[in-house]
Amino acid sequence: WIETNSGAVGRIGGHLYMTPIVGQKYGLFGVVGDVNGRDLTYAAVGIEGMFEVSDDLALGGYVGAGVGSADGLDVIFAGVEATYNVTDALRLDGGVQFTEYDEVGLQAIGTEARLNVRYSPQGQPFAVTAGVVQDMLTGPNGDAAQTRGEIKLSWSLGTINGAEPVSRQLRTPDPFLPLIRRGIY
């Protein structure tokens, strides 16, 4: 559940992946979202992968496509991510996502960059994450960059905590959320 100026967005996402080699995971993801009080539902699917560079560093990436119910908006997107364990309880996560919006009423490239600090004591299912996110649109229908801070409290069913792909949860990308936050879609 995410509150925006354009309405609350309810989302559900899922990942189907395998770990064919120690330190690597590959798979598929999907997300479905709906904006409260508006006739707007969207979905996106894609492929993703993550691999361990060292005991403390993991890199990942994804590509996907999505479609929205209002105005038939379709998108393609890709992103890269990195996770670094500073200590057993403190982790840095960062990433960049690029999205192409190419419709009659909207032609732009969306860029979203994020950096998070995550605290989760090893062996515990809870985590506190604080971060900063900046997104912007460039192109014919560009819009100025917007920066926001985020604080999240999460509880995992299990003790997932670390940079290594086997124990790190995959992040579910959402290429429509920047447009909803701006009131464009």
C-alpha positions as YAML, in Angstrom:
chain: A
units: angstrom
residues:
- id: 1
  name: TRP
  ca: [0.00, 0.00, 0.00]
- id: 2
  name: ILE
  ca: [1.55, 3.31, -1.10]
- id: 3
  name: GLU
  ca: [0.00, 6.75, -0.54]
- id: 4
  name: THR
  ca: [0.42, 9.30, -3.35]
- id: 5
  name: ASN
  ca: [-1.12, 12.69, -4.13]
- id: 6
  name: SER
  ca: [-3.06, 10.96, -6.92]
- id: 7
  name: GLY
  ca: [-4.54, 8.28, -4.65]
- id: 8
  name: ALA
  ca: [-3.49, 5.22, -2.70]
- id: 9
  name: VAL
  ca: [-1.93, 2.43, -4.75]
- id: 10
  name: GLY
  ca: [-2.45, -1.18, -3.74]
- id: 11
  name: ARG
  ca: [0.11, -3.56, -5.24]
- id: 12
  name: ILE
  ca: [0.93, -7.23, -5.14]
- id: 13
  name: GLY
  ca: [4.04, -8.73, -6.65]
- id: 14
  name: GLY
  ca: [5.61, -12.13, -6.94]
- id: 15
  name: HIS
  ca: [8.81, -13.84, -7.99]
- id: 16
  name: LEU
  ca: [9.40, -17.30, -9.39]
- id: 17
  name: TYR
  ca: [13.10, -18.09, -9.40]
- id: 18
  name: MET
  ca: [15.69, -20.84, -9.26]
- id: 19
  name: THR
  ca: [19.24, -21.00, -7.93]
- id: 20
  name: PRO
  ca: [21.03, -23.26, -10.47]
- id: 21
  name: ILE
  ca: [24.50, -22.33, -9.19]
- id: 22
  name: VAL
  ca: [25.54, -21.34, -5.68]
- id: 23
  name: GLY
  ca: [25.60, -17.53, -5.47]
- id: 24
  name: GLN
  ca: [23.21, -16.95, -8.38]
- id: 25
  name: LYS
  ca: [19.47, -16.75, -8.87]
- id: 26
  name: TYR
  ca: [17.40, -16.16, -12.00]
- id: 27
  name: GLY
  ca: [13.70, -15.98, -12.59]
- id: 28
  name: LEU
  ca: [10.50, -14.21, -13.49]
- id: 29
  name: PHE
  ca: [8.58, -11.48, -11.67]
- id: 30
  name: GLY
  ca: [5.19, -9.85, -11.92]
- id: 31
  name: VAL
  ca: [3.35, -6.97, -10.26]
- id: 32
  name: VAL
  ca: [-0.29, -5.87, -10.39]
- id: 33
  name: GLY
  ca: [-1.42, -2.49, -9.04]
- id: 34
  name: ASP
  ca: [-4.66, -0.58, -8.65]
- id: 35
  name: VAL
  ca: [-5.23, 3.06, -7.73]
- id: 36
  name: ASN
  ca: [-7.92, 3.57, -5.10]
- id: 37
  name: GLY
  ca: [-10.90, 5.64, -6.25]
- id: 38
  name: ARG
  ca: [-9.85, 5.64, -9.91]
- id: 39
  name: ASP
  ca: [-10.43, 3.34, -12.84]
- id: 40
  name: LEU
  ca: [-6.73, 2.49, -13.15]
- id: 41
  name: THR
  ca: [-5.23, -0.97, -12.95]
- id: 42
  name: TYR
  ca: [-1.84, -1.95, -14.31]
- id: 43
  name: ALA
  ca: [0.44, -4.96, -14.57]
- id: 44
  name: ALA
  ca: [4.09, -5.61, -15.41]
- id: 45
  name: VAL
  ca: [6.13, -8.78, -15.92]
- id: 46
  name: GLY
  ca: [9.77, -9.49, -16.62]
- id: 47
  name: ILE
  ca: [12.91, -11.51, -16.09]
- id: 48
  name: GLU
  ca: [15.49, -10.93, -13.37]
- id: 49
  name: GLY
  ca: [18.80, -12.19, -12.11]
- id: 50
  name: MET
  ca: [21.20, -11.70, -9.24]
- id: 51
  name: PHE
  ca: [24.71, -12.93, -8.58]
- id: 52
  name: GLU
  ca: [27.15, -12.80, -5.72]
- id: 53
  name: VAL
  ca: [30.37, -10.88, -6.40]
- id: 54
  name: SER
  ca: [31.79, -11.47, -2.90]
- id: 55
  name: ASP
  ca: [30.52, -12.42, 0.56]
- id: 56
  name: ASP
  ca: [29.33, -8.83, 1.05]
- id: 57
  name: LEU
  ca: [28.38, -7.66, -2.48]
- id: 58
  name: ALA
  ca: [25.62, -8.77, -4.84]
- id: 59
  name: LEU
  ca: [24.65, -7.32, -8.25]
- id: 60
  name: GLY
  ca: [21.41, -7.80, -10.10]
- id: 61
  name: GLY
  ca: [19.32, -6.66, -13.01]
- id: 62
  name: TYR
  ca: [15.95, -6.99, -14.67]
- id: 63
  name: VAL
  ca: [14.02, -6.18, -17.86]
- id: 64
  name: GLY
  ca: [10.28, -6.12, -18.34]
- id: 65
  name: ALA
  ca: [7.17, -4.77, -19.99]
- id: 66
  name: GLY
  ca: [3.86, -3.54, -18.62]
- id: 67
  name: VAL
  ca: [0.42, -2.29, -19.59]
- id: 68
  name: GLY
  ca: [-2.11, -0.03, -17.88]
- id: 69
  name: SER
  ca: [-5.89, -0.05, -18.23]
- id: 70
  name: ALA
  ca: [-6.31, 3.73, -18.69]
- id: 71
  name: ASP
  ca: [-5.41, 5.06, -22.16]
- id: 72
  name: GLY
  ca: [-3.76, 1.72, -23.04]
- id: 73
  name: LEU
  ca: [-0.37, 2.85, -21.77]
- id: 74
  name: ASP
  ca: [2.35, 0.26, -22.30]
- id: 75
  name: VAL
  ca: [5.93, 0.49, -21.10]
- id: 76
  name: ILE
  ca: [9.27, -1.27, -21.33]
- id: 77
  name: PHE
  ca: [11.80, -0.95, -18.51]
- id: 78
  name: ALA
  ca: [15.15, -2.21, -17.25]
- id: 79
  name: GLY
  ca: [17.16, -1.76, -14.09]
- id: 80
  name: VAL
  ca: [20.37, -2.61, -12.28]
- id: 81
  name: GLU
  ca: [20.84, -3.03, -8.54]
- id: 82
  name: ALA
  ca: [23.62, -3.54, -6.01]
- id: 83
  name: THR
  ca: [23.62, -4.64, -2.38]
- id: 84
  name: TYR
  ca: [26.54, -4.26, -0.01]
- id: 85
  name: ASN
  ca: [26.76, -5.58, 3.56]
- id: 86
  name: VAL
  ca: [28.53, -2.96, 5.67]
- id: 87
  name: THR
  ca: [28.20, -5.10, 8.82]
- id: 88
  name: ASP
  ca: [26.14, -8.16, 9.77]
- id: 89
  name: ALA
  ca: [23.19, -5.88, 10.58]
- id: 90
  name: LEU
  ca: [23.68, -2.89, 8.23]
- id: 91
  name: ARG
  ca: [23.24, -3.05, 4.46]
- id: 92
  name: LEU
  ca: [23.35, -0.53, 1.60]
- id: 93
  name: ASP
  ca: [21.06, -1.05, -1.40]
- id: 94
  name: GLY
  ca: [21.09, 1.04, -4.55]
- id: 95
  name: GLY
  ca: [19.72, 0.90, -8.04]
- id: 96
  name: VAL
  ca: [18.69, 2.68, -11.21]
- id: 97
  name: GLN
  ca: [15.65, 1.94, -13.39]
- id: 98
  name: PHE
  ca: [14.95, 3.26, -16.89]
- id: 99
  name: THR
  ca: [11.43, 3.19, -18.35]
- id: 100
  name: GLU
  ca: [10.27, 4.13, -21.84]
- id: 101
  name: TYR
  ca: [6.82, 5.70, -22.09]
- id: 102
  name: ASP
  ca: [5.97, 6.00, -25.80]
- id: 103
  name: GLU
  ca: [2.32, 6.80, -26.41]
- id: 104
  name: VAL
  ca: [0.46, 9.51, -28.33]
- id: 105
  name: GLY
  ca: [-0.01, 11.66, -25.21]
- id: 106
  name: LEU
  ca: [3.17, 10.72, -23.37]
- id: 107
  name: GLN
  ca: [6.65, 10.40, -24.81]
- id: 108
  name: ALA
  ca: [9.36, 10.32, -22.18]
- id: 109
  name: ILE
  ca: [12.13, 8.28, -20.63]
- id: 110
  name: GLY
  ca: [11.73, 7.80, -16.90]
- id: 111
  name: THR
  ca: [14.79, 7.46, -14.70]
- id: 112
  name: GLU
  ca: [14.53, 6.40, -11.08]
- id: 113
  name: ALA
  ca: [17.59, 6.20, -8.81]
- id: 114
  name: ARG
  ca: [17.47, 5.02, -5.20]
- id: 115
  name: LEU
  ca: [19.83, 4.51, -2.28]
- id: 116
  name: ASN
  ca: [18.76, 2.80, 0.96]
- id: 117
  name: VAL
  ca: [20.31, 1.97, 4.30]
- id: 118
  name: ARG
  ca: [18.77, -1.14, 5.85]
- id: 119
  name: TYR
  ca: [19.16, -2.23, 9.47]
- id: 120
  name: SER
  ca: [18.22, -5.78, 10.38]
- id: 121
  name: PRO
  ca: [19.94, -7.67, 13.18]
- id: 122
  name: GLN
  ca: [21.23, -10.99, 11.89]
- id: 123
  name: GLY
  ca: [18.83, -13.82, 12.61]
- id: 124
  name: GLN
  ca: [15.87, -11.45, 13.11]
- id: 125
  name: PRO
  ca: [12.88, -11.20, 10.75]
- id: 126
  name: PHE
  ca: [12.40, -7.42, 11.03]
- id: 127
  name: ALA
  ca: [14.15, -4.59, 9.22]
- id: 128
  name: VAL
  ca: [14.09, -0.80, 9.20]
- id: 129
  name: THR
  ca: [14.99, 0.86, 5.91]
- id: 130
  name: ALA
  ca: [15.59, 4.55, 5.23]
- id: 131
  name: GLY
  ca: [16.39, 5.88, 1.81]
- id: 132
  name: VAL
  ca: [16.22, 8.54, -0.82]
- id: 133
  name: VAL
  ca: [14.66, 8.17, -4.28]
- id: 134
  name: GLN
  ca: [14.90, 10.55, -7.21]
- id: 135
  name: ASP
  ca: [12.91, 10.16, -10.40]
- id: 136
  name: MET
  ca: [12.62, 12.33, -13.50]
- id: 137
  name: LEU
  ca: [11.21, 12.29, -16.99]
- id: 138
  name: THR
  ca: [13.22, 13.39, -20.03]
- id: 139
  name: GLY
  ca: [12.08, 13.81, -23.62]
- id: 140
  name: PRO
  ca: [9.18, 15.64, -25.29]
- id: 141
  name: ASN
  ca: [6.92, 15.22, -22.23]
- id: 142
  name: GLY
  ca: [9.69, 15.56, -19.67]
- id: 143
  name: ASP
  ca: [9.16, 16.70, -16.10]
- id: 144
  name: ALA
  ca: [11.60, 17.97, -13.47]
- id: 145
  name: ALA
  ca: [13.30, 15.60, -11.05]
- id: 146
  name: GLN
  ca: [11.48, 14.82, -7.81]
- id: 147
  name: THR
  ca: [13.34, 13.64, -4.73]
- id: 148
  name: ARG
  ca: [11.69, 11.99, -1.73]
- id: 149
  name: GLY
  ca: [12.74, 10.22, 1.43]
- id: 150
  name: GLU
  ca: [11.29, 6.87, 2.40]
- id: 151
  name: ILE
  ca: [11.18, 4.98, 5.69]
- id: 152
  name: LYS
  ca: [9.98, 1.38, 5.79]
- id: 153
  name: LEU
  ca: [9.46, -1.15, 8.52]
- id: 154
  name: SER
  ca: [9.27, -4.73, 7.27]
- id: 155
  name: TRP
  ca: [8.79, -8.17, 8.74]
- id: 156
  name: SER
  ca: [9.86, -11.26, 6.80]
- id: 157
  name: LEU
  ca: [8.54, -14.75, 7.30]
- id: 158
  name: GLY
  ca: [11.96, -16.21, 7.96]
- id: 159
  name: THR
  ca: [15.33, -14.67, 8.68]
- id: 160
  name: ILE
  ca: [16.32, -13.29, 5.29]
- id: 161
  name: ASN
  ca: [19.17, -10.84, 5.78]
- id: 162
  name: GLY
  ca: [22.22, -10.36, 3.60]
- id: 163
  name: ALA
  ca: [23.69, -9.51, 0.24]
- id: 164
  name: GLU
  ca: [24.10, -13.04, -0.98]
- id: 165
  name: PRO
  ca: [21.45, -13.89, -3.62]
- id: 166
  name: VAL
  ca: [20.23, -17.00, -1.83]
- id: 167
  name: SER
  ca: [19.14, -15.00, 1.23]
- id: 168
  name: ARG
  ca: [18.32, -11.56, -0.26]
- id: 169
  name: GLN
  ca: [14.75, -10.83, -1.31]
- id: 170
  name: LEU
  ca: [14.27, -9.59, -4.84]
- id: 171
  name: ARG
  ca: [12.84, -6.07, -5.19]
- id: 172
  name: THR
  ca: [9.68, -5.82, -7.27]
- id: 173
  name: PRO
  ca: [10.01, -2.99, -9.81]
- id: 174
  name: ASP
  ca: [7.01, -0.74, -10.57]
- id: 175
  name: PRO
  ca: [7.38, 1.37, -13.75]
- id: 176
  name: PHE
  ca: [3.95, 3.02, -13.37]
- id: 177
  name: LEU
  ca: [4.38, 4.44, -9.88]
- id: 178
  name: PRO
  ca: [6.46, 7.52, -10.92]
- id: 179
  name: LEU
  ca: [3.66, 8.60, -13.31]
- id: 180
  name: ILE
  ca: [0.96, 8.05, -10.66]
- id: 181
  name: ARG
  ca: [2.92, 10.07, -8.09]
- id: 182
  name: ARG
  ca: [3.20, 12.96, -10.55]
- id: 183
  name: GLY
  ca: [-0.51, 12.82, -11.43]
- id: 184
  name: ILE
  ca: [0.33, 12.17, -15.11]
- id: 185
  name: TYR
  ca: [-1.31, 8.74, -15.18]
...
